[in-house]
Amino acid sequence: MHQFINGKAVTGASGATQDVINPATGEVTATVTLAGLRDLEAAVAAARAAFPAWSRTTPGERSAILQRFARILEARAEEFAQAESSQTGKPLRLCREFDVPGTIDNVDFFAGAARNLEGKAMAEYSADHTSAIRREAIGVIGSIAPWNYPLQMAAWKILPAIAAGNTIILKPAEITPLTSVMFAEALSEAGLPDGVVNVLVGSGSTIGAALMRHPQVDMVSFTGSTAVGRTVLEAAAVNAKRVHLELGGKAPFVVFDDADIDAAVHGAVAGSLINSGQDCTAATRALVHRSVYQEFVDKLAARFDGIVLGTPENDGADIGSLSSFRHRDHVAGMVERARGYARVVAGGYVPTEDGLGDGAFYRPTLIVDAAPDSEIVKNEVFGPVLVVLPFDDDDEAIALANDTVYGLAASAWTSNIQRALRATREIKAGCVWVNDHIPIISEMPHGGFKQSGFGKDMSAYSFEEYTQVKHVMFELGGVVEKDWHRTIFALR
């Protein structure tokens, strides 16, 4: 396993190696030689050298490369699914039917979006001038991606950046680097010029920290925890870089008394357990009207108890392992502390049956009777854990939904259009679903409010992050002495 710099596979200069572990089995999937600071300098130099020519390519040329790239991904879909599963412990079904197809759709979308940069109409906003807007690429982008969706996060970072004419250095999480490197290699195969996309596999404390602070990196895009996001902001401030942050979440799942309870239960299972709960938009706080609270809890607990855990090749498995043994222990620790002030009604333990003891598995966990200000309600668990709280009226439901520092996603479950409209208006989150939770589409933006960050991934709105707007003004009359000059000096 290697780095990808200036269109070539390169052995990491640090000399240090790290095993990529399949967390579902504990087995070594690959070994990578980690990047060193010399690799970072080479990647920055390659990206800077590639930027002038790439930023001057036409939108049609960029689009053509992305179209070829999408077809390469389609042809290699199973290879990407297998690699993604092997480094994350996800069921192959999730990789085949969600991660890989979603990524291909992203590529197809940005192949089209590259040809549709929007701006204000060219016009005479002053009678004596014609004004126009240019959208220009920013330069070299330094992107840091998380471990929960390695392939999709590589796409979300790379595609809008290069479609807008930028060059990029991506640092994937060192525990899940395989598909990010494969992604860059396939782009090169599609005809992307050398140096436009570079991938460095290294630690956050060395490569990530240096990438954020590098004076020749013009923008930083980071997806990860809110705590690290603050560090990114501080680092970027040194050089006044542009910053895009997609951070943590604690999504409310609001079930009103007129909701279809069976639909809400099914939605809560899918919305809280997708990717073993390792999703920043996952449902984590079910807020349920007291009149239907017990019915919801009882049905949901039964569903949670019926979830099948398994290794990736197990076609009967519903969910896979967590991303690492370390993370599993973090999730288990939060649940154990919650037992001191709340009640676990489903799951809440590390399974050992059916060979699961070799992997980083954790049973889907349902918690009730927690106070609104408790750790399990307030803090991000990032695992298959859902806590349920009752409410008595709509005002309380909205207040509880907003009682968080996060604002990434939320859902409202109701058959009343007025209730739905109020919830979508008043819940402070970047996405609010009605009678569903989790679906994303390439045409719509993804990004948060409050401490969930700022800026958008996917959609045409992502070009707001990866372009800078320039006003160009043409004087029309060829007049030497203009009327406004009199405000500065006397015309004699």
Coordinates of C-alpha atoms in Angstrom, one line a residue, residues 6-483:
N6 CA 1.8 13.5 -9.0
G7 CA 0.1 10.6 -10.8
K8 CA 2.4 7.9 -9.4
A9 CA 2.4 5.4 -6.6
V10 CA 5.0 6.4 -4.0
T11 CA 6.3 4.5 -1.0
G12 CA 5.7 6.7 2.2
A13 CA 8.9 8.5 3.2
S14 CA 8.4 8.2 6.9
G15 CA 9.5 4.6 7.0
A16 CA 6.8 3.8 9.5
T17 CA 4.3 1.2 8.6
Q18 CA 0.7 0.6 9.8
D19 CA -1.5 -2.4 9.3
V20 CA -5.0 -1.8 7.9
I21 CA -7.2 -4.1 10.0
N22 CA -10.6 -5.6 9.0
P23 CA -12.4 -4.7 12.3
A24 CA -15.0 -7.5 11.7
T25 CA -12.3 -10.2 11.9
G26 CA -9.3 -8.6 13.4
E27 CA -7.2 -9.7 10.4
V28 CA -4.7 -7.6 8.5
T29 CA -6.1 -6.4 5.2
A30 CA -3.1 -4.4 4.0
T31 CA 0.0 -2.7 5.3
V32 CA 0.8 0.9 4.4
T33 CA 4.1 2.8 4.7
L34 CA 3.0 6.1 6.1
A35 CA 3.7 9.4 4.5
G36 CA 6.3 11.7 5.9
L37 CA 6.7 15.5 5.6
R38 CA 8.9 15.0 2.5
D39 CA 5.8 13.4 0.8
L40 CA 3.7 16.4 1.9
E41 CA 6.1 18.8 0.3
A42 CA 6.1 16.7 -2.9
A43 CA 2.3 16.6 -3.0
V44 CA 2.0 20.4 -2.5
A45 CA 4.5 21.1 -5.2
A46 CA 2.7 18.7 -7.6
A47 CA -0.7 20.3 -6.8
R48 CA 0.7 23.8 -7.3
A49 CA 2.4 22.9 -10.5
A50 CA -0.8 21.3 -11.9
F51 CA -3.1 24.1 -10.9
P52 CA -2.5 26.7 -13.6
A53 CA -3.2 24.3 -16.5
W54 CA -6.0 22.5 -14.7
S55 CA -7.8 25.7 -13.7
R56 CA -7.7 26.8 -17.3
T57 CA -9.3 23.7 -18.8
T58 CA -12.8 24.1 -20.0
P59 CA -15.7 22.8 -18.0
G60 CA -16.4 20.4 -20.9
E61 CA -12.9 19.0 -20.6
R62 CA -13.3 18.4 -16.9
S63 CA -16.7 16.9 -17.5
A64 CA -15.4 14.4 -20.0
I65 CA -12.8 13.1 -17.6
L66 CA -15.4 12.7 -14.9
Q67 CA -17.7 10.9 -17.3
R68 CA -15.0 8.4 -18.2
F69 CA -14.2 8.0 -14.5
A70 CA -17.8 7.1 -13.7
R71 CA -17.7 4.3 -16.2
I72 CA -14.4 3.0 -14.8
L73 CA -15.9 2.9 -11.3
E74 CA -18.9 1.0 -12.7
A75 CA -16.7 -1.6 -14.3
R76 CA -14.7 -1.9 -11.0
A77 CA -17.7 -1.7 -8.6
E78 CA -17.2 -5.1 -7.0
E79 CA -13.5 -4.4 -6.5
F80 CA -14.3 -1.2 -4.7
A81 CA -17.0 -2.8 -2.6
Q82 CA -14.7 -5.6 -1.5
A83 CA -11.9 -3.1 -0.6
E84 CA -14.3 -0.8 1.3
S85 CA -15.8 -3.7 3.2
S86 CA -12.4 -5.2 4.1
Q87 CA -11.2 -2.0 5.8
T88 CA -14.4 -1.0 7.5
G89 CA -16.1 -4.2 8.5
K90 CA -19.3 -3.2 6.7
P91 CA -21.5 -5.8 5.2
L92 CA -20.8 -6.2 1.5
R93 CA -24.5 -5.5 0.8
L94 CA -24.1 -2.0 2.2
C95 CA -21.0 -1.4 0.1
R96 CA -22.5 -2.8 -3.0
E97 CA -25.9 -1.1 -2.7
F98 CA -25.1 2.2 -1.0
D99 CA -21.4 3.2 -0.8
V100 CA -20.3 2.3 -4.3
P101 CA -23.5 3.3 -6.3
G102 CA -23.8 6.5 -4.3
T103 CA -20.2 7.4 -5.2
I104 CA -20.8 6.6 -8.9
D105 CA -23.9 8.8 -8.9
N106 CA -21.8 11.6 -7.3
V107 CA -19.3 11.4 -10.1
D108 CA -22.0 11.5 -12.7
F109 CA -23.6 14.5 -11.0
F110 CA -20.4 16.5 -10.9
A111 CA -19.6 15.6 -14.5
G112 CA -22.7 17.6 -15.3
A113 CA -22.3 20.3 -12.7
A114 CA -18.9 21.1 -13.9
R115 CA -20.6 22.7 -16.9
N116 CA -23.1 24.7 -15.0
L117 CA -21.4 27.3 -12.8
E118 CA -23.9 30.0 -11.9
G119 CA -23.6 33.7 -11.2
K120 CA -25.5 37.0 -11.5
A121 CA -26.5 38.0 -15.0
M122 CA -24.0 40.3 -16.8
A123 CA -25.8 43.7 -16.9
E124 CA -25.5 47.5 -16.4
Y125 CA -26.2 47.8 -12.7
S126 CA -24.5 51.2 -13.1
A127 CA -25.7 53.1 -16.2
D128 CA -22.1 53.7 -17.3
H129 CA -20.7 50.3 -16.6
T130 CA -21.3 46.6 -17.5
S131 CA -20.7 44.3 -14.5
A132 CA -20.0 40.6 -14.7
I133 CA -19.3 37.8 -12.3
R134 CA -16.5 35.3 -12.6
R135 CA -16.3 32.1 -10.5
E136 CA -12.7 31.1 -10.2
A137 CA -10.9 28.2 -8.7
I138 CA -9.3 28.8 -5.3
G139 CA -6.0 26.9 -5.8
V140 CA -4.6 24.0 -3.8
I141 CA -7.1 22.3 -1.5
G142 CA -6.1 20.3 1.6
S143 CA -8.8 17.9 2.6
I144 CA -9.0 15.6 5.6
A145 CA -11.5 12.8 5.5
P146 CA -12.9 10.5 8.2
W147 CA -13.0 6.7 8.5
N148 CA -16.8 6.0 8.5
Y149 CA -17.4 6.3 4.7
P150 CA -13.9 6.3 3.2
L151 CA -15.0 5.9 -0.4
Q152 CA -17.9 8.4 -0.3
M153 CA -15.9 10.9 1.7
A154 CA -13.1 10.8 -0.9
A155 CA -15.7 11.5 -3.6
W156 CA -17.3 14.3 -1.6
K157 CA -13.9 16.0 -1.1
I158 CA -12.3 15.4 -4.4
L159 CA -15.2 15.8 -6.9
P160 CA -16.4 19.4 -6.3
A161 CA -12.9 20.6 -5.9
I162 CA -11.6 19.4 -9.2
A163 CA -14.8 20.0 -11.1
A164 CA -14.4 23.7 -10.1
G165 CA -10.8 23.7 -11.4
N166 CA -8.9 23.2 -8.1
T167 CA -6.1 20.7 -7.3
I168 CA -6.2 18.7 -4.1
I169 CA -4.3 16.8 -1.5
L170 CA -6.5 14.3 0.3
K171 CA -5.5 12.8 3.6
P172 CA -7.8 9.9 4.4
A173 CA -8.0 8.3 7.8
E174 CA -5.0 6.1 8.1
I175 CA -7.1 3.2 9.3
T176 CA -9.2 3.2 6.1
P177 CA -7.1 4.4 3.2
L178 CA -7.5 1.7 0.6
T179 CA -10.4 3.0 -1.5
S180 CA -9.2 6.6 -1.4
V181 CA -5.9 5.6 -3.1
M182 CA -7.8 3.4 -5.5
F183 CA -10.2 6.4 -6.3
A184 CA -7.2 8.6 -7.2
E185 CA -5.6 5.9 -9.3
A186 CA -8.8 5.4 -11.2
L187 CA -9.1 9.2 -11.9
S188 CA -5.6 9.1 -13.4
E189 CA -6.7 6.2 -15.6
A190 CA -9.6 8.3 -16.7
G191 CA -7.2 10.9 -18.0
L192 CA -6.9 13.3 -15.0
P193 CA -3.5 15.2 -15.3
D194 CA -0.8 14.3 -12.9
G195 CA -0.8 16.4 -9.7
V196 CA -4.5 17.4 -9.8
V197 CA -5.3 14.8 -7.2
N198 CA -2.8 13.5 -4.6
V199 CA -3.5 11.2 -1.6
L200 CA -1.3 11.1 1.5
V201 CA -1.8 8.3 4.0
G202 CA -0.4 9.5 7.3
S203 CA -1.3 10.4 10.8
G204 CA -3.4 13.3 11.7
S205 CA -0.9 14.6 14.2
T206 CA 1.9 14.9 11.5
I207 CA 0.5 15.0 8.0
G208 CA -2.9 16.3 8.9
A209 CA -1.5 19.1 11.1
A210 CA 1.1 20.1 8.5
L211 CA -1.4 20.1 5.7
M212 CA -3.7 22.4 7.5
R213 CA -0.9 24.9 8.2
H214 CA 1.0 24.7 5.0
P215 CA 1.4 28.2 3.5
Q216 CA 1.0 26.9 -0.1
V217 CA -2.4 25.3 0.7
D218 CA -5.1 27.7 -0.1
M219 CA -8.1 26.1 1.6
V220 CA -8.8 23.3 4.1
S221 CA -11.8 21.0 4.0
F222 CA -12.3 18.8 7.0
T223 CA -14.9 16.2 8.0
G224 CA -14.7 14.8 11.5
S225 CA -15.4 15.6 15.1
T226 CA -16.2 19.1 16.3
A227 CA -13.3 19.0 18.7
V228 CA -10.8 18.5 15.9
G229 CA -12.7 21.0 13.7
R230 CA -11.9 23.7 16.2
T231 CA -8.2 22.8 15.8
V232 CA -8.6 23.1 12.0
L233 CA -10.1 26.6 12.4
E234 CA -7.2 27.6 14.6
A235 CA -4.6 26.3 12.2
A236 CA -6.2 27.8 9.2
A237 CA -6.4 31.2 10.9
V238 CA -2.6 31.5 10.8
N239 CA -2.6 31.9 7.0
A240 CA -6.2 33.1 6.7
K241 CA -7.2 30.1 4.7
R242 CA -10.8 29.4 3.6
V243 CA -12.2 26.6 5.7
H244 CA -15.0 24.1 5.1
L245 CA -16.1 22.0 8.1
E246 CA -18.6 19.1 8.3
L247 CA -18.5 18.1 12.0
G248 CA -20.5 16.1 14.6
G249 CA -24.2 15.5 14.9
K250 CA -26.8 14.5 17.4
A251 CA -29.8 14.1 15.2
P252 CA -33.3 14.3 16.7
F253 CA -35.9 11.9 15.5
V254 CA -39.2 13.5 16.4
V255 CA -42.3 11.3 16.5
F256 CA -45.6 13.2 17.0
D257 CA -48.8 11.6 18.2
D258 CA -50.3 11.4 14.8
A259 CA -47.3 9.6 13.2
D260 CA -47.5 6.2 11.7
I261 CA -45.8 4.4 14.5
D262 CA -44.8 1.3 12.5
A263 CA -43.3 3.5 9.9
A264 CA -41.5 5.5 12.5
V265 CA -40.1 2.3 14.2
H266 CA -38.8 1.0 10.9
G267 CA -37.3 4.4 10.2
A268 CA -35.7 4.5 13.6
V269 CA -34.0 1.1 13.0
A270 CA -32.6 2.2 9.6
G271 CA -31.8 5.7 10.7
S272 CA -30.0 4.8 13.8
L273 CA -28.2 1.6 12.7
I274 CA -27.0 2.5 9.3
N275 CA -23.2 1.9 9.1
S276 CA -23.4 0.5 12.6
G277 CA -24.5 4.0 13.8
Q278 CA -21.2 5.5 12.5
D279 CA -22.9 8.3 10.6
C280 CA -23.0 11.9 11.7
T281 CA -26.6 12.2 10.4
A282 CA -27.8 9.0 12.1
A283 CA -30.8 9.2 14.4
T284 CA -29.5 9.3 17.9
R285 CA -32.3 11.0 20.0
A286 CA -35.8 9.7 19.4
L287 CA -38.2 12.3 20.9
V288 CA -41.6 10.6 21.1
H289 CA -45.0 12.0 22.2
R290 CA -45.9 10.5 25.5
S291 CA -49.2 9.0 24.2
V292 CA -47.3 6.7 21.9
Y293 CA -44.0 6.5 23.7
Q294 CA -44.4 3.0 25.3
E295 CA -45.7 1.5 22.0
F296 CA -42.7 3.0 20.2
V297 CA -40.2 1.8 22.7
D298 CA -41.6 -1.8 22.9
K299 CA -41.7 -2.2 19.1
L300 CA -38.3 -0.7 18.6
A301 CA -36.7 -2.8 21.3
A302 CA -38.1 -6.0 19.6
R303 CA -36.6 -4.8 16.3
F304 CA -33.3 -4.0 17.9
D305 CA -33.2 -7.5 19.5
G306 CA -33.8 -9.1 16.1
I307 CA -30.9 -7.3 14.3
V308 CA -28.3 -9.8 13.0
L309 CA -24.7 -8.9 13.3
G310 CA -22.1 -10.6 11.0
T311 CA -18.9 -10.4 9.1
P312 CA -18.9 -8.7 5.7
E313 CA -19.4 -11.9 3.6
N314 CA -22.4 -13.0 5.7
D315 CA -25.3 -12.2 3.3
G316 CA -27.8 -12.6 6.3
A317 CA -26.1 -9.9 8.4
D318 CA -28.0 -6.6 8.9
I319 CA -25.0 -4.6 10.2
G320 CA -21.3 -5.1 10.6
S321 CA -18.7 -4.2 13.1
L322 CA -17.6 -0.8 14.4
S323 CA -14.5 0.7 12.7
S324 CA -12.0 -0.4 15.3
F325 CA -11.7 -2.1 18.7
R326 CA -10.7 1.2 20.2
H327 CA -13.9 2.8 18.9
R328 CA -16.0 -0.1 20.1
D329 CA -14.6 0.4 23.6
H330 CA -15.5 4.1 23.4
V331 CA -19.1 3.2 22.5
A332 CA -19.3 0.5 25.2
G333 CA -17.9 3.0 27.8
M334 CA -20.6 5.5 27.1
V335 CA -23.3 2.9 27.4
E336 CA -21.8 1.6 30.7
R337 CA -21.8 5.0 32.2
A338 CA -25.4 5.5 31.1
R339 CA -26.5 2.5 33.2
G340 CA -25.8 4.7 36.2
Y341 CA -28.6 7.1 35.3
A342 CA -30.7 5.5 32.6
R343 CA -32.1 2.1 31.6
V344 CA -30.9 -0.1 28.7
V345 CA -33.9 -2.0 27.2
A346 CA -32.1 -3.6 24.3
G347 CA -28.5 -4.5 23.5
G348 CA -25.8 -2.8 25.5
Y349 CA -23.1 -5.4 25.3
V350 CA -20.2 -6.8 23.2
P351 CA -21.4 -10.0 21.5
T352 CA -19.3 -13.2 21.5
E353 CA -21.6 -15.7 19.8
D354 CA -21.2 -17.0 16.2
G355 CA -17.6 -16.0 16.0
L356 CA -18.3 -12.3 16.6
G357 CA -15.8 -12.2 19.4
D358 CA -13.0 -11.8 17.0
G359 CA -14.4 -8.5 15.7
A360 CA -15.2 -5.0 17.0
F361 CA -19.0 -5.7 17.2
Y362 CA -21.5 -4.1 19.5
R363 CA -25.2 -5.0 19.9
P364 CA -27.7 -2.3 18.8
T365 CA -28.6 -0.5 22.0
L366 CA -31.8 1.2 23.1
I367 CA -31.8 3.5 26.1
V368 CA -34.7 5.1 28.0
D369 CA -35.2 7.1 31.2
A370 CA -32.2 9.4 30.5
A371 CA -32.3 13.0 31.5
P372 CA -32.1 15.6 28.7
D373 CA -28.8 16.9 30.0
S374 CA -27.1 13.5 30.5
E375 CA -24.0 12.5 28.6
I376 CA -25.8 9.9 26.4
V377 CA -28.3 12.5 25.3
K378 CA -25.9 15.4 24.8
N379 CA -22.7 13.8 23.4
E380 CA -22.0 12.1 20.1
V381 CA -21.7 8.3 20.6
F382 CA -21.2 7.4 16.9
G383 CA -22.3 3.9 17.3
P384 CA -25.5 1.7 17.2
V385 CA -27.1 3.5 20.2
L386 CA -30.4 5.3 20.3
V387 CA -31.9 7.0 23.3
V388 CA -35.6 7.7 23.6
L389 CA -37.2 10.6 25.5
P390 CA -40.9 11.6 25.8
F391 CA -42.5 15.0 25.2
D392 CA -45.9 16.3 25.9
D393 CA -46.6 18.9 23.3
D394 CA -45.2 20.4 20.0
D395 CA -43.4 23.3 21.7
E396 CA -41.5 20.8 23.9
A397 CA -40.7 18.6 21.0
I398 CA -39.1 21.5 19.0
A399 CA -37.3 22.7 22.1
L400 CA -35.8 19.3 22.8
A401 CA -34.9 18.8 19.2
N402 CA -32.9 22.1 19.3
D403 CA -31.4 21.4 22.7
T404 CA -28.0 20.5 21.3
V405 CA -24.8 22.2 20.2
Y406 CA -25.1 20.3 16.9
G407 CA -27.3 21.0 13.9
L408 CA -26.6 18.6 11.1
A409 CA -29.7 16.6 10.5
A410 CA -33.2 15.8 12.0
S411 CA -36.4 14.2 11.1
A412 CA -40.1 14.8 11.9
W413 CA -42.7 12.0 11.8
T414 CA -46.3 13.2 11.4
S415 CA -49.3 13.0 9.1
N416 CA -50.1 16.7 9.7
I417 CA -48.8 19.1 7.0
Q418 CA -48.9 22.1 9.4
R419 CA -46.8 20.2 12.0
A420 CA -44.4 19.1 9.3
L421 CA -44.0 22.6 8.0
R422 CA -43.4 24.0 11.5
A423 CA -40.8 21.3 12.2
T424 CA -38.9 21.9 9.0
R425 CA -38.9 25.6 9.7
E426 CA -38.0 25.6 13.4
I427 CA -35.6 22.7 13.8
K428 CA -32.1 24.1 13.4
A429 CA -30.4 21.6 11.2
G430 CA -28.9 21.5 7.7
C431 CA -31.3 18.8 6.7
V432 CA -34.8 18.0 8.0
W433 CA -36.5 14.9 6.7
V434 CA -40.3 14.3 7.0
N435 CA -41.4 10.7 7.6
D436 CA -37.9 9.4 6.7
H437 CA -34.4 9.6 8.0
I438 CA -31.0 9.3 6.2
P439 CA -31.6 9.4 2.4
I440 CA -29.2 11.7 0.6
I441 CA -29.0 12.6 -3.1
S442 CA -26.3 14.1 -5.1
E443 CA -28.4 17.1 -6.2
M444 CA -29.1 18.3 -2.7
P445 CA -26.6 19.8 -0.2
H446 CA -25.2 18.2 2.9
G447 CA -23.9 20.3 5.7
G448 CA -24.7 21.6 9.2
F449 CA -25.7 24.5 11.4
K450 CA -24.2 25.5 14.8
Q451 CA -21.3 23.3 15.9
S452 CA -21.9 20.8 13.1
G453 CA -19.8 23.1 10.9
F454 CA -20.4 25.2 7.8
G455 CA -20.3 24.8 4.1
K456 CA -21.9 22.2 1.9
D457 CA -20.9 18.9 0.4
M458 CA -22.5 17.5 -2.8
S459 CA -24.9 19.5 -5.0
A460 CA -24.2 22.7 -6.9
Y461 CA -24.1 24.5 -3.6
S462 CA -20.7 22.8 -2.9
F463 CA -19.2 25.1 -5.6
E464 CA -19.7 28.0 -3.2
E465 CA -17.0 26.3 -1.1
Y466 CA -14.6 25.6 -3.9
T467 CA -14.8 28.8 -6.0
Q468 CA -14.2 32.4 -5.3
V469 CA -16.4 35.1 -6.8
K470 CA -14.8 38.0 -8.8
H471 CA -16.6 41.1 -9.9
V472 CA -15.5 42.4 -13.3
M473 CA -16.6 45.9 -14.3
F474 CA -16.3 47.5 -17.7
E475 CA -16.6 51.3 -18.3
L476 CA -18.7 51.9 -21.3
G477 CA -18.4 55.5 -22.5
G478 CA -14.7 56.1 -22.9
V479 CA -15.2 59.3 -20.8
V480 CA -12.1 61.0 -19.4
E481 CA -13.8 63.2 -16.9
K482 CA -16.4 61.3 -15.0
D483 CA -19.0 62.9 -12.8

